[in-house]
Amino acid sequence: GEDDVHFTDSPFHLVVESGETIRDDDAVFVTNDGEALCVAFACSPLIENGINRGTTVSFRDISARKEAQNEALQASKLASVGQLAAGIAHEINTPTQYIGDNLRFLGEAHRDLAAVLDAYRKLARAAGRAGVLGESVAAAEAAAEEVDLEYLLREIPAATDQSLGGVERGARIVLAMKEFSHPGARDKTAADLNRAIENTLMVCRNEWKHVADVDTDLDPALPPVICLPDELNQVFLNLIINAAHAIDEAGGGAGEDGKGRITIATRGDEDWVEIRVSDTGGGIPDEIGEHVFDPFFTTKEVGKGTGQGLSICRDVVVEKHAGRIFFESVPGKGTAFVVRLPVNGQDATSEAA
């Protein structure tokens, strides 16, 4: 590949030339089948009778260590985002509350003023019928017509309600961000996965809103699950964003607006819960299906994916929650990723294959 190192520029050649030992605790070897292997190695000269006859190389696989480091980095990032979100929530919530309270006051005040204005208008009509205050009544009616009073009485409440709706939506987004990214406890706790999915959808809406419509079929009777909520939030985030990217890479969808469709469903299954994230993207080709959960495996362009997303998902679901994650895919039609989790948070009951 373009990043391969030629022998003349490699550590092995330098050892031959200099006779010195070279060590590297963070290197990548490429195997014959093209796979990258993270290693720590030492390369030393092979001296016989004072003559450098070649080199010896010793190395060890550090993939597990690298994966642990990446996981720790991811956790650190989530913790930082959580702290940032908490600070943002604190800063935004106070002015948002002021705006919301003032809009509610304006809405109530408008209703009161409209009632008073209606009483004055009745008084003006009565004065007109009695033939008194003719000039004043005419001036009042002209002023009402000039400002289009009927339009204001109709549109001010609508504008206030729309503004209040926008403020409430903003408050929900901030709360969703706070709940999604709040650094979780190390111990498992009962969590509402339906709410976690709704929060995740709101947090990552900008990733999917231009390429897909989202349908949710969330089981209202879904039991709370003993889990690490913040880590499952990351799983849901990865699956939803992957679905959006799959649709985008497939050129959109068959909808009238050119969008694809993401469907998220939950259901209970005795001692298990199941979360299914489906998309109408291009599907997963058979030849790469067995590699999608491998660390660092990605089909995306350089800079658009690290190949860690689904690997992290598998680690969270299988290793940390004794669950299962798998996919069903039809090339050209789409893919569904399925996550199954034990309700009690541990593999106390074996699941039928």
Coordinates of C-alpha atoms in Angstrom, one line a residue, residues 22 41 43 62 65 94 96-97 122 142 152 205 222 227-228 278 296 303:
I22 CA 16.2 -0.7 17.6
F41 CA 9.3 -5.3 18.6
C43 CA 15.4 -5.7 16.1
I62 CA -0.2 -5.8 21.6
R65 CA -3.5 -3.6 24.9
T94 CA -31.6 29.1 33.3
T96 CA -34.4 28.9 28.8
Q97 CA -36.5 28.8 31.9
K122 CA -68.8 46.1 22.8
A142 CA -59.9 53.4 12.3
L152 CA -53.0 40.4 15.7
R205 CA -30.5 13.8 14.7
L222 CA -40.1 -3.3 27.9
C227 CA -26.8 -2.4 32.6
L228 CA -24.1 0.3 32.1
S278 CA -32.8 -1.7 10.5
F296 CA -10.0 -1.5 12.9
G303 CA -10.8 10.0 7.8

